[in-house]
Coordinates of C-alpha atoms in Angstrom, one line a residue:
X109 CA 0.0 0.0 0.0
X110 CA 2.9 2.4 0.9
X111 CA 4.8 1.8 -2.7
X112 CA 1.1 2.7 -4.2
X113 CA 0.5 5.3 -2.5
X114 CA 4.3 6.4 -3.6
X115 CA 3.8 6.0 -7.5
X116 CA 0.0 7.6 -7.3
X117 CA 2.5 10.3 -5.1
X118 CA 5.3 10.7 -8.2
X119 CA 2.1 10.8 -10.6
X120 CA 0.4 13.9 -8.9
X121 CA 3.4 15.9 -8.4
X122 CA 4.9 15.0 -11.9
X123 CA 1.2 16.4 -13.3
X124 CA 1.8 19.2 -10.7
X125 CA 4.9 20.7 -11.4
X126 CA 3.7 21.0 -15.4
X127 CA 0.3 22.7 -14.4
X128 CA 1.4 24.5 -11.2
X129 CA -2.0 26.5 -10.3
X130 CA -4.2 26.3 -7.6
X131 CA -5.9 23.3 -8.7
X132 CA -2.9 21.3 -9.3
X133 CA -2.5 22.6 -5.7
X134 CA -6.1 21.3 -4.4
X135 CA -5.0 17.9 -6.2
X136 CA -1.9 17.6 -3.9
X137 CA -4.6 18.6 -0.5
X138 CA -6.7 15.9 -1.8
X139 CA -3.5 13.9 -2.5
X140 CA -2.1 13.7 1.2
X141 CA -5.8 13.5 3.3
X142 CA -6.5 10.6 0.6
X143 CA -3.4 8.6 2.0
X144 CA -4.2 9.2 5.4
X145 CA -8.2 8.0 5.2
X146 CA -7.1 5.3 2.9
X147 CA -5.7 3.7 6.4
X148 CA -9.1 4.0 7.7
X149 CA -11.0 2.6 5.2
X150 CA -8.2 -0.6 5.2
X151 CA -8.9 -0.6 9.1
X152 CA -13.2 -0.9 8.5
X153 CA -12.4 -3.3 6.0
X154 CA -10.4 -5.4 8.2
X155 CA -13.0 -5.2 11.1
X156 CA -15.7 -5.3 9.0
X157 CA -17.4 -2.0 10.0
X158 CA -18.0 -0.8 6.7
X159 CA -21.6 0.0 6.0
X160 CA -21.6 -2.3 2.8
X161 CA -19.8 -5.7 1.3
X162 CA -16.4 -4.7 -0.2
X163 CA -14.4 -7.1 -2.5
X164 CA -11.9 -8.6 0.4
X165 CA -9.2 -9.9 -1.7
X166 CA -7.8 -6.0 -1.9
X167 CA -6.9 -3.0 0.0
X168 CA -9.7 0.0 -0.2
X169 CA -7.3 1.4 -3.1
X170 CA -9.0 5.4 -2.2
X171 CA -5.6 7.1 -3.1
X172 CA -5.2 5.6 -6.7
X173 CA -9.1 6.2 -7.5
X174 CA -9.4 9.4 -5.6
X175 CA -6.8 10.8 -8.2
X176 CA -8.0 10.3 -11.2
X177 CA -11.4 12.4 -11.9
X178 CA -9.7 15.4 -10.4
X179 CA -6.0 14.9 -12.2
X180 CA -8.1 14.0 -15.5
X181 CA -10.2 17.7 -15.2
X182 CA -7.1 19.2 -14.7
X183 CA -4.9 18.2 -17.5
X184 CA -8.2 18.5 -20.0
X185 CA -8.0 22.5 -18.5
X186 CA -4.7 22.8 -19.3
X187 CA -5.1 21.2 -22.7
X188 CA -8.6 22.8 -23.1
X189 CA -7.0 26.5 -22.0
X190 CA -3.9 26.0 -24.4
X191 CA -6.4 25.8 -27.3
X192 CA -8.3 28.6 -26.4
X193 CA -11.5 26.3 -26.1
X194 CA -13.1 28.2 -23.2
X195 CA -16.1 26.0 -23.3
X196 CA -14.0 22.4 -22.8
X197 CA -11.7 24.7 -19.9
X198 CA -14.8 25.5 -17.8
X199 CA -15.9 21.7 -18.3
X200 CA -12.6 20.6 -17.0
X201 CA -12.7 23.0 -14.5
X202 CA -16.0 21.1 -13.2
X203 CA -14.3 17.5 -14.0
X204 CA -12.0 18.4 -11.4
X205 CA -13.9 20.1 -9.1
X206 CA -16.7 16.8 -8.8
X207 CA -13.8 14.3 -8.3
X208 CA -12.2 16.4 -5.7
X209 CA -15.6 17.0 -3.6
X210 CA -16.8 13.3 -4.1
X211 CA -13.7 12.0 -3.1
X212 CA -14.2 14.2 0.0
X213 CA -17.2 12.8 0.7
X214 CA -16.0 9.5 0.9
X215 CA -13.4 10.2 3.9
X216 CA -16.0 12.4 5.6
X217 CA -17.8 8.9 5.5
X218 CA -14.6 7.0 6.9
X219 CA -13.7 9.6 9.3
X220 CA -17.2 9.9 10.6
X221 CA -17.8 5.9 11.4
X222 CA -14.0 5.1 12.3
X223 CA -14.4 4.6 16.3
X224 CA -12.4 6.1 17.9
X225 CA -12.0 9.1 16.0
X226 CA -9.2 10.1 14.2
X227 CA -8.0 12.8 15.5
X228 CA -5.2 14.1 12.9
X229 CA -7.3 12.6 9.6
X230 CA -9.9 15.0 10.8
X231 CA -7.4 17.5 10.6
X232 CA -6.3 16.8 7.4
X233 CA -9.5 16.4 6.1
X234 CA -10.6 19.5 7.4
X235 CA -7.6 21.3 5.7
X236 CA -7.8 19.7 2.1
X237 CA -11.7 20.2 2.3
X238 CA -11.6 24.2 3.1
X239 CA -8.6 24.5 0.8
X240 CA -10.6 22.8 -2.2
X241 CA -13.6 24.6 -1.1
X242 CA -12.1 27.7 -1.3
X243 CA -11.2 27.7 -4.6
X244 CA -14.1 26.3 -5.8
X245 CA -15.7 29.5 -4.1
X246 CA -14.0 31.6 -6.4
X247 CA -13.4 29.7 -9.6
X248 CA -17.2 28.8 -10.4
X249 CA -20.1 30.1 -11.6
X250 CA -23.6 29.2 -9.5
X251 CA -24.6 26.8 -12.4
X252 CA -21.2 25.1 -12.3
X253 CA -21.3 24.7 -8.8
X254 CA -24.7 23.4 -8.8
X255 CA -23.4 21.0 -11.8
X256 CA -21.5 19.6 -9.4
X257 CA -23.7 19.5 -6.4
X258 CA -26.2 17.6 -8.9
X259 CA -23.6 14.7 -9.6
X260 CA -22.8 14.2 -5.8
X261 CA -26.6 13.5 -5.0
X262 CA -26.7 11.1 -8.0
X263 CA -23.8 9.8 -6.3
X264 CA -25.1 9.4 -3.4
X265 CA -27.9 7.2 -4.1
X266 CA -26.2 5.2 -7.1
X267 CA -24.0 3.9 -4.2
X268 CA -26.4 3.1 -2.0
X269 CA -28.7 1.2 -4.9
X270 CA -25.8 -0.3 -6.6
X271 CA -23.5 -1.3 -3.2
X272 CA -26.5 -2.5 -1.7
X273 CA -27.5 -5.1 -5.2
X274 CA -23.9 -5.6 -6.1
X275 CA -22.0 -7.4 -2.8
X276 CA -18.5 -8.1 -2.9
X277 CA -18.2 -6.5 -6.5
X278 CA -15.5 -3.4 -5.8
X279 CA -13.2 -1.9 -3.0
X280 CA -14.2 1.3 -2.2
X281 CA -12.0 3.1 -4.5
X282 CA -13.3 0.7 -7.5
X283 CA -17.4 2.0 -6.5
X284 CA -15.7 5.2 -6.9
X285 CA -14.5 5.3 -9.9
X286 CA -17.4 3.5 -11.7
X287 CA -19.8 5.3 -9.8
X288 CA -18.7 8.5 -10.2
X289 CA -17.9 7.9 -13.5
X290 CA -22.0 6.7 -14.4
X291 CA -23.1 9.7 -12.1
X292 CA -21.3 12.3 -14.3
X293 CA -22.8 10.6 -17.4
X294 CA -26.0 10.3 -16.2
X295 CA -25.9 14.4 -15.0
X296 CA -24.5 15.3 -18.6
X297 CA -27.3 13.0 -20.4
X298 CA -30.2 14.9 -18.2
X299 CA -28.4 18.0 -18.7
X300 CA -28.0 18.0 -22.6
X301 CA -31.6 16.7 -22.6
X302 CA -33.3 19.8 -20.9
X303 CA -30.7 22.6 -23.3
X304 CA -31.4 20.6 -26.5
X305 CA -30.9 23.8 -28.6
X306 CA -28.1 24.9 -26.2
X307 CA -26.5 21.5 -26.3
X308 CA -23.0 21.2 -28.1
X309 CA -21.3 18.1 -29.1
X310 CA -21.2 15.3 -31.9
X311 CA -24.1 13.0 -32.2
X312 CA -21.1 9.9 -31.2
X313 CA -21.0 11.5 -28.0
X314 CA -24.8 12.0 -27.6
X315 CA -24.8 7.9 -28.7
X316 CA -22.3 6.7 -25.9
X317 CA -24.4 9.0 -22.7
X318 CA -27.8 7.3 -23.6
X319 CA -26.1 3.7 -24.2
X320 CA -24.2 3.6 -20.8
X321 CA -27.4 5.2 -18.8
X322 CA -29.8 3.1 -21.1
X323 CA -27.9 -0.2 -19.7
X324 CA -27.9 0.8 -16.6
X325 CA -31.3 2.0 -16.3
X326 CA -32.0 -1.8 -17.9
X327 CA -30.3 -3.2 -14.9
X328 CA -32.4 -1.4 -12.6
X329 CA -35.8 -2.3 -13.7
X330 CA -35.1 -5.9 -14.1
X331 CA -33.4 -6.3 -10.5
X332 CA -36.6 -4.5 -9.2
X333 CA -38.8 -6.8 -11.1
X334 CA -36.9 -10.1 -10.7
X335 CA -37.5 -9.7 -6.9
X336 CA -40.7 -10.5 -7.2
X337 CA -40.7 -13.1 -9.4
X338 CA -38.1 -16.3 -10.6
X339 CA -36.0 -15.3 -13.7
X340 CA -35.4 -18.6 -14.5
X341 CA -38.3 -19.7 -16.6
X342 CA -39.5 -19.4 -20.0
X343 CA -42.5 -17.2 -19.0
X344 CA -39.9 -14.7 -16.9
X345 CA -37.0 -14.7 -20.1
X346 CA -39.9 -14.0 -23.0
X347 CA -40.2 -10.7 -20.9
X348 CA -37.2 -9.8 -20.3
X349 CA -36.6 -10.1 -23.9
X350 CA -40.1 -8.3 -24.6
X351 CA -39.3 -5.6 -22.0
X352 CA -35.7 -5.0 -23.1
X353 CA -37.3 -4.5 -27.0
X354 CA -40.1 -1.9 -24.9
X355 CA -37.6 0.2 -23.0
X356 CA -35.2 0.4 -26.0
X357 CA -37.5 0.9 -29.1
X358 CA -39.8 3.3 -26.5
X359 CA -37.6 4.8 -24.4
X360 CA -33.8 5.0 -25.8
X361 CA -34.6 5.1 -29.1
X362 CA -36.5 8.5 -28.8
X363 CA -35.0 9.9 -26.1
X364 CA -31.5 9.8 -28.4
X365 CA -33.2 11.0 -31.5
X366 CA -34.4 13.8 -29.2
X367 CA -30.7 14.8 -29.0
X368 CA -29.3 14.3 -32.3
X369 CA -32.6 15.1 -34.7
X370 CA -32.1 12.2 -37.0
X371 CA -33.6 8.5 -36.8
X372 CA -30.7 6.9 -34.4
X373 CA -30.9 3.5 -36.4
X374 CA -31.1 5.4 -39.9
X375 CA -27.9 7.4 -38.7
X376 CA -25.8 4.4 -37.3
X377 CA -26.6 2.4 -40.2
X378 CA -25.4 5.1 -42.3
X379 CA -22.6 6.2 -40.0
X380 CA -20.9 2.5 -40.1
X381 CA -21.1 1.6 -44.1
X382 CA -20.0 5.0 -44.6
X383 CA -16.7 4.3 -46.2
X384 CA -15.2 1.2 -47.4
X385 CA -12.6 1.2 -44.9
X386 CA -15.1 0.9 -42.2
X387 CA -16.8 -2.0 -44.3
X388 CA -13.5 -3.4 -44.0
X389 CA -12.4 -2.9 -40.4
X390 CA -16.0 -3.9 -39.8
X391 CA -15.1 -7.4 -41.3
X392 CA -11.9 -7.6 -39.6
X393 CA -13.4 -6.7 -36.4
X394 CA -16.3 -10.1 -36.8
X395 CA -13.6 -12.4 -37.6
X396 CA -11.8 -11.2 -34.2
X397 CA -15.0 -11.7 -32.2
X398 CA -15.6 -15.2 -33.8
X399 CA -11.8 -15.8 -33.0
X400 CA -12.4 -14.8 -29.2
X401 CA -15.8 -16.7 -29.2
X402 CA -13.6 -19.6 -30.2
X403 CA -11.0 -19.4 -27.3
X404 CA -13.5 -19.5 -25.1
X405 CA -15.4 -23.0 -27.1
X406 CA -12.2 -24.6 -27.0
X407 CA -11.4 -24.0 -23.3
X408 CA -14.5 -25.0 -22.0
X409 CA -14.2 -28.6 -24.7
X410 CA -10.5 -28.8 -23.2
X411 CA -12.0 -28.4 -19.1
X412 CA -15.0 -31.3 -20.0
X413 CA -12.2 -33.5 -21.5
X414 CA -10.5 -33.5 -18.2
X415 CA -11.5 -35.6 -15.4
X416 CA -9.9 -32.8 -12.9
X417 CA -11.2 -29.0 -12.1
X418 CA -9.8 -27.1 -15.0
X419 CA -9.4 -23.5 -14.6
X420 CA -7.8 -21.1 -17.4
X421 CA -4.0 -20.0 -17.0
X422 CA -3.4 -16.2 -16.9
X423 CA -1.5 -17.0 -20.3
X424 CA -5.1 -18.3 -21.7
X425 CA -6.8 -15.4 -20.1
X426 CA -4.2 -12.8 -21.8
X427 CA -4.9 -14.4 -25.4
X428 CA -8.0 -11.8 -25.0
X429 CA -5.8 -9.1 -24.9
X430 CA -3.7 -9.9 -27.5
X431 CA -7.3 -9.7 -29.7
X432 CA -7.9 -6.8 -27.8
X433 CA -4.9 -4.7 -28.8
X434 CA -5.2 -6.7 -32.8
X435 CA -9.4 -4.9 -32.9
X436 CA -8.2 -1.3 -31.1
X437 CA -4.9 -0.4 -32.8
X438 CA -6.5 -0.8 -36.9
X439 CA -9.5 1.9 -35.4
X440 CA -7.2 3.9 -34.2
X441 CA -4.7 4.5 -37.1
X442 CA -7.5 4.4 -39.9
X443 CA -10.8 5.5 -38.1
X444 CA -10.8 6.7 -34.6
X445 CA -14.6 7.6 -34.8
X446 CA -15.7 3.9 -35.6
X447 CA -13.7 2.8 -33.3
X448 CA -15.8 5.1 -30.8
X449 CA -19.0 3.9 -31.6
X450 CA -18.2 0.0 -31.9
X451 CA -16.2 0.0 -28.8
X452 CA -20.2 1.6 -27.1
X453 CA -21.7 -1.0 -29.0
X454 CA -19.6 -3.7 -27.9
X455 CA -19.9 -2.0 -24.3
X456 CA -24.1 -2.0 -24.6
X457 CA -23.5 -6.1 -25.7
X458 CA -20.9 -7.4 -22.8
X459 CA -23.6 -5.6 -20.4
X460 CA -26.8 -7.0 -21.3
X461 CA -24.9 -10.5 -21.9
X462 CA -24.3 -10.0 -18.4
X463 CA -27.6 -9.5 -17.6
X464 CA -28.8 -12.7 -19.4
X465 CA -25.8 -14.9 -17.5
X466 CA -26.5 -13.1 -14.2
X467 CA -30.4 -13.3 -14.3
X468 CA -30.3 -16.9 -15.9
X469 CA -32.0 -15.4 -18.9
X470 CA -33.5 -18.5 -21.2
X471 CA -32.2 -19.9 -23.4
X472 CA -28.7 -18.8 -23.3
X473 CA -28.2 -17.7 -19.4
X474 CA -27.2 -21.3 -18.0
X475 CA -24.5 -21.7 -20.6
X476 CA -23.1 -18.3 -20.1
X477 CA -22.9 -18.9 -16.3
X478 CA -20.7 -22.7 -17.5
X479 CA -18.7 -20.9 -20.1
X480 CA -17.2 -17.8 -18.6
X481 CA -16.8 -19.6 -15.0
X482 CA -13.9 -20.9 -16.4
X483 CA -11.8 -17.3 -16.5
X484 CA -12.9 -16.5 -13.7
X485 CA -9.7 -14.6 -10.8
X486 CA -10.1 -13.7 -7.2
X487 CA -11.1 -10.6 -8.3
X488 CA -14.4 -11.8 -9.8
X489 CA -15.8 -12.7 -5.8
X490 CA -19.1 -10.7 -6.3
X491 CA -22.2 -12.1 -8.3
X492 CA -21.5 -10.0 -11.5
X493 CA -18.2 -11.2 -13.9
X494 CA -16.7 -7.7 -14.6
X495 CA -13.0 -8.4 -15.7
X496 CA -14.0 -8.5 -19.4
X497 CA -16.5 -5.2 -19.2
X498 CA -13.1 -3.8 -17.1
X499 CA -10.9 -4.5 -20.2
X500 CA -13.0 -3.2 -22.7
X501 CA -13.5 0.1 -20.8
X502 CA -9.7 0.9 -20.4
X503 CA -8.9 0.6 -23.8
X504 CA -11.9 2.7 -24.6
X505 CA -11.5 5.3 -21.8
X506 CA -8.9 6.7 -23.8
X507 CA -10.6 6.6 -27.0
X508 CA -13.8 8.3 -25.4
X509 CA -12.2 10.9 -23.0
X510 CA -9.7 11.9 -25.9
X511 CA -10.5 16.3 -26.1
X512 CA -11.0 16.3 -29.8
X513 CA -12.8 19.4 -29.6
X514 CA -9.3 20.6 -28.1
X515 CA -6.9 19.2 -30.5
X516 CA -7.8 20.9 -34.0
X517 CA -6.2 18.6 -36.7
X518 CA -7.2 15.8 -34.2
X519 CA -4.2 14.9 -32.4
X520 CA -2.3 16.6 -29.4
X521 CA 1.0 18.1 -29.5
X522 CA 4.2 16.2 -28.0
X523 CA 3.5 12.9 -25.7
X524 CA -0.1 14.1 -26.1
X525 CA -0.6 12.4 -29.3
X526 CA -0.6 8.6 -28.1
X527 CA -3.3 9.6 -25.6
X528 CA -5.7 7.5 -27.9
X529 CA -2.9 4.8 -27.3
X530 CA -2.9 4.5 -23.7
X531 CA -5.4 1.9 -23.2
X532 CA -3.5 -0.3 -25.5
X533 CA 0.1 0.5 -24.1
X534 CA -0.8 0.1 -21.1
X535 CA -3.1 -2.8 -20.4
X536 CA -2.6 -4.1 -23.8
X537 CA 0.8 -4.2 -24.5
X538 CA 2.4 -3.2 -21.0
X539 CA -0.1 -5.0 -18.3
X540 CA 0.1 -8.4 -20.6
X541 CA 3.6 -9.1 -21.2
X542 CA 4.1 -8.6 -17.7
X543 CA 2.0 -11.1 -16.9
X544 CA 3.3 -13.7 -19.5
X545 CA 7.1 -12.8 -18.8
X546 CA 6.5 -12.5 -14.9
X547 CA 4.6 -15.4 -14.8
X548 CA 6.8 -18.1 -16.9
X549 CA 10.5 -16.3 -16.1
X550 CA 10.6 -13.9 -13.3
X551 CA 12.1 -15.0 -10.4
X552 CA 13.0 -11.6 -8.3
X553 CA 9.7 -10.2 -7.0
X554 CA 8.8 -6.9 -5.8
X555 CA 8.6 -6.8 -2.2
X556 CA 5.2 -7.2 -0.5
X557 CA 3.5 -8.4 -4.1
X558 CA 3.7 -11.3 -6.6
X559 CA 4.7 -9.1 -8.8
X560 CA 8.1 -9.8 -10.6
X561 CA 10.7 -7.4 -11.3
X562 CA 11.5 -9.3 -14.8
X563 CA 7.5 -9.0 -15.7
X564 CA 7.7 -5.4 -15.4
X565 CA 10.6 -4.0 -16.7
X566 CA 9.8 -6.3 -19.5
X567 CA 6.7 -4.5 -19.7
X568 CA 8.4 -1.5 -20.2
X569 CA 10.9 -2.1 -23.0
X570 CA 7.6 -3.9 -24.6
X571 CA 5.8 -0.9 -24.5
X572 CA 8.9 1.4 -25.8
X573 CA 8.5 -0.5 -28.6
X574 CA 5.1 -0.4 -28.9
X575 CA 6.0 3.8 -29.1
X576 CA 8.4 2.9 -32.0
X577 CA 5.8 1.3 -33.8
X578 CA 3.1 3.2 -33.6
X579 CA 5.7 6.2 -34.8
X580 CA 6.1 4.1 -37.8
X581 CA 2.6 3.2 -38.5
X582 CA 0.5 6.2 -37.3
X583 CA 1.6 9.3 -39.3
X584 CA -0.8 11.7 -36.9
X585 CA 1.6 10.9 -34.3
X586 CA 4.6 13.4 -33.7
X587 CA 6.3 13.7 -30.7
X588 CA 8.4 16.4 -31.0
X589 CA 11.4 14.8 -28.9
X590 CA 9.1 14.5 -25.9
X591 CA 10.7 10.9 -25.3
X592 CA 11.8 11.1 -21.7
X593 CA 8.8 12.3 -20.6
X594 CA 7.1 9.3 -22.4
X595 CA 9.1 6.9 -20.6
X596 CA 8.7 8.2 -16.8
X597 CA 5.1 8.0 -17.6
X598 CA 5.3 4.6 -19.0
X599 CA 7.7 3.5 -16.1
X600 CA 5.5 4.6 -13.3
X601 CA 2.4 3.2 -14.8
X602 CA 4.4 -0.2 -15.0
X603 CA 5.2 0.0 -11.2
X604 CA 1.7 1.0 -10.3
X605 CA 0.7 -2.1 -11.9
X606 CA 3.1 -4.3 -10.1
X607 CA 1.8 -3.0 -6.6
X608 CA -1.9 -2.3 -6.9
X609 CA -4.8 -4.2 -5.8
X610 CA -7.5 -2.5 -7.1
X611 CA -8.5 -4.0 -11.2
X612 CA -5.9 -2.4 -13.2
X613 CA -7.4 -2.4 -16.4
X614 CA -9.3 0.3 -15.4
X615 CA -6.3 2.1 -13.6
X616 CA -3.4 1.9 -15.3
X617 CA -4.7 3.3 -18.9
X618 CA -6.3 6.5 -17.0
X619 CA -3.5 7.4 -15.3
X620 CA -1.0 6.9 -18.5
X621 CA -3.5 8.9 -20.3
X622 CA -3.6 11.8 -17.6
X623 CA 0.7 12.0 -17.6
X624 CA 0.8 11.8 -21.6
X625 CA -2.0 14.5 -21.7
X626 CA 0.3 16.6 -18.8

């Protein structure tokens, strides 16, 4: 936890010392009172006095998530503020303030049922909250401010519905990523909805606010309605299929031609046969998902063939990368706007799948339940499989939270420019061979983890290389000699990922996004 807390350290003072204003200063407040309530959520953990079920396998991991929201509003200011988009700077501005005051809500909650009471974590606290507070006071407007105050309620109660249905499924820092992540979604779907002539943005980003909200709405009614009745049957599956056709054709459907004044199916249709290059990555991108479907068949065939409890090797489980970083890296050199609207596709697909495996959805929930049992970690303890939804969001978080209205010709300047790429470098390229080298040849481990010295500085020159590559293949991509900075940013990614807990997919490719953005 200490060598964590150390790299997430290096990480907000690197970003820091490039910004150097008052809210790179409000990110090193929130920095320090995270590390200290960090020990007190670990401590309620422990003694089980937290209000809901945590995944136990893991520390709370509040530093490393705490980070990221505000770090990420920061750098998109900076970026935003450079390109004299004032519109993308205020938003950033907001990013950054939500994160910081959500994050402070959390330790007011771990301060305020830690008996005894901490004394000097009240303190700190105390400090980083009038300190962040403070400037907020004087660098928002009233709506901004109750912008944010707006995705702290929705906060609020999508932890308390979701913690509550979801047991064992994330350490505390994990709910507060993902839950402050579908809060600030949700606030800019409902927001953009009520200021549809005021609204700006391309219809692709209008597409991925109602698909993540329409899942998750999805979730919702069917967890409420499958309490009162046995999902199981025939009779309980034929509605859920009807009902999922209802809510989509009645209520997604119009609510996202509300926002981009065109026939959403008319518009994707025509949006993804577009060009022939998309027919073609299109193509390339089915033969992939047959290839995966594949891996999976012939894992399961090779577990019944066996008389012993087979289980998949985390080589077998990293083959999925590997098809991972073969369907993202194509999208991103040739269309980067496909890319964006398969990868919420795919997203809108894994979810409801999960739906069907976790409700036992006829005719294909039972199967699901036998076929992905076989990949599944210690870090899958809860009643939902989320590894594989993990790894598809952080190599689309990149992809997604890219500022293209900030970057004119569509790239960034300097280390900037393989922002797009982080998701790939660094759970694709960096986070896998790690894995494979750790696992098969390391023998010198870092100290307190299983991590292996050989698995990560082999992760490193793999991802170096990865760099060269995409130099070579991507001609968008100019670095203007920003190299060392590249590689302390890869490097300290690398050694976040051989001493955190939490699920890295989701860690490691925000944070190498927020230094290559810095």
């Amino acid at each position: 936890v200490l060598a964590e807390s150390l790299i997430v350290f290096a990480i907000v003072l690197s970003v820091h010392a490039v910004v150097w204003d008052r809210y790179s200063w409000c990110a090193v407040a929130l920095a320090v009172q995270a590390f200290y309530v960090q020990f007190k959520w670990d401590r309620l953990l422990q003694l089980g006095g937290a209000v809901f079920q945590f995944r136990t396998a893991a520390n709370s991991g509040l530093l490393p998530a705490s980070m990221v929201i505000p770090l990420l509003g920061v750098v998109m200011k900076e970026r935003c503020k450079s390109a004299g988009i004032v519109y993308f700077e205020r938003f950033g501005i907001v990013v950054a303030s939500t994160g910081m005051l959500v994050a402070l809500f959390l330790a007011v909650i771990a301060v305020g049922i830690t008996k005894p009471v901490p004394t000097n974590t009240c303190i700190l606290t105390g400090i980083a909250g009038s300190i962040i507070i403070y400037t907020m006071k004087h660098s928002l407007t009233v709506s901004e401010v109750i912008e944010v105050l707006e995705v702290l309620l929705i906060f609020v109660y999508l932890s308390m519905i979701l913690l509550y249905l979801l047991p064992r499924c994330f350490t505390p820092g994990e709910a507060l990523l993902v839950l402050e992540g579908i809060s600030f979604v949700l606030n800019q779907l409902i927001k953009r909805s009520l200021n549809v002539t005021e609204s700006r943005g391309d219809p692709i980003d209008f597409f991925l606010l109602v698909a993540v909200v329409g899942v998750i709405l999805l979730g919702l009614f069917f967890t409420v309605l499958f309490i009162f009745m046995d999902s199981g049957t025939w009779i309980s599956s034929m509605f859920f299929h009807m009902m999922t056709a209802v809510l989509g054709l009645g209520v997604i459907m119009p609510w996202l031609y509300r926002l981009i004044r065109r026939n959403p199916l008319f518009w994707l249709l025509q949006f993804l046969f577009q060009t022939q290059t998309r027919v073609y990555l299109l193509v390339y991108w089915t033969f992939l998902a047959a290839s995966a479907c594949g891996v999976v068949f012939y894992q399961n065939a090779k577990r019944s063939s066996e008389s012993k409890k087979h289980q998949a090797s985390t080589i077998t489980r990293k083959y999925f990368h590997f098809i991972v970083v073969a369907t993202y890296v194509p999208g991103l050199i040739y269309d980067r706007q496909l890319l964006y609207v398969a990868a919420v596709l795919c997203l809108a697909v894994f979810v409801f799948l999960e739906y069907v495996r976790y409700f036992r959805i006829k005719p294909f929930g039972q199967t699901l339940r036998h076929l992905l049992s076989l990949f599944l970690d210690e870090r899958d303890s809860g009643p939902l499989i989320l590894t594989h939804i993990y790894l598809l969001l952080g190599m689309s978080f990149p992809v997604w939270l890219f500022p293209r209205s900030c970057a004119p010709k569509g790239t960034l300047s300097g280390a900037g420019a393989l922002v797009p790429y982080s998701g790939v470098l660094a759970v694709g390229v960096g986070d896998t061979i790690a894995s494979v080298f750790g696992s098969t040849m390391g023998e010198i481990k870092w100290p307190g983890t299983k991590k292996t010295f050989e698995g990560t500085m082999t992760a490193i020159f793999a991802q170096i290389i990865a760099v060269a590559l995409i130099l070579i293949f991507d001609s968008s991509v100019n670095l203007n000699s920003s190299y060392a900075w590249i590689l302390a940013s890869v490097s300290l990614v690398s050694l976040l990922e051989a001493y955190t807990t939490q699920i890295d997919n989701l860690l490691l490719p925000l944070y190498l996004q927020i230094m290559l953005m810095a």
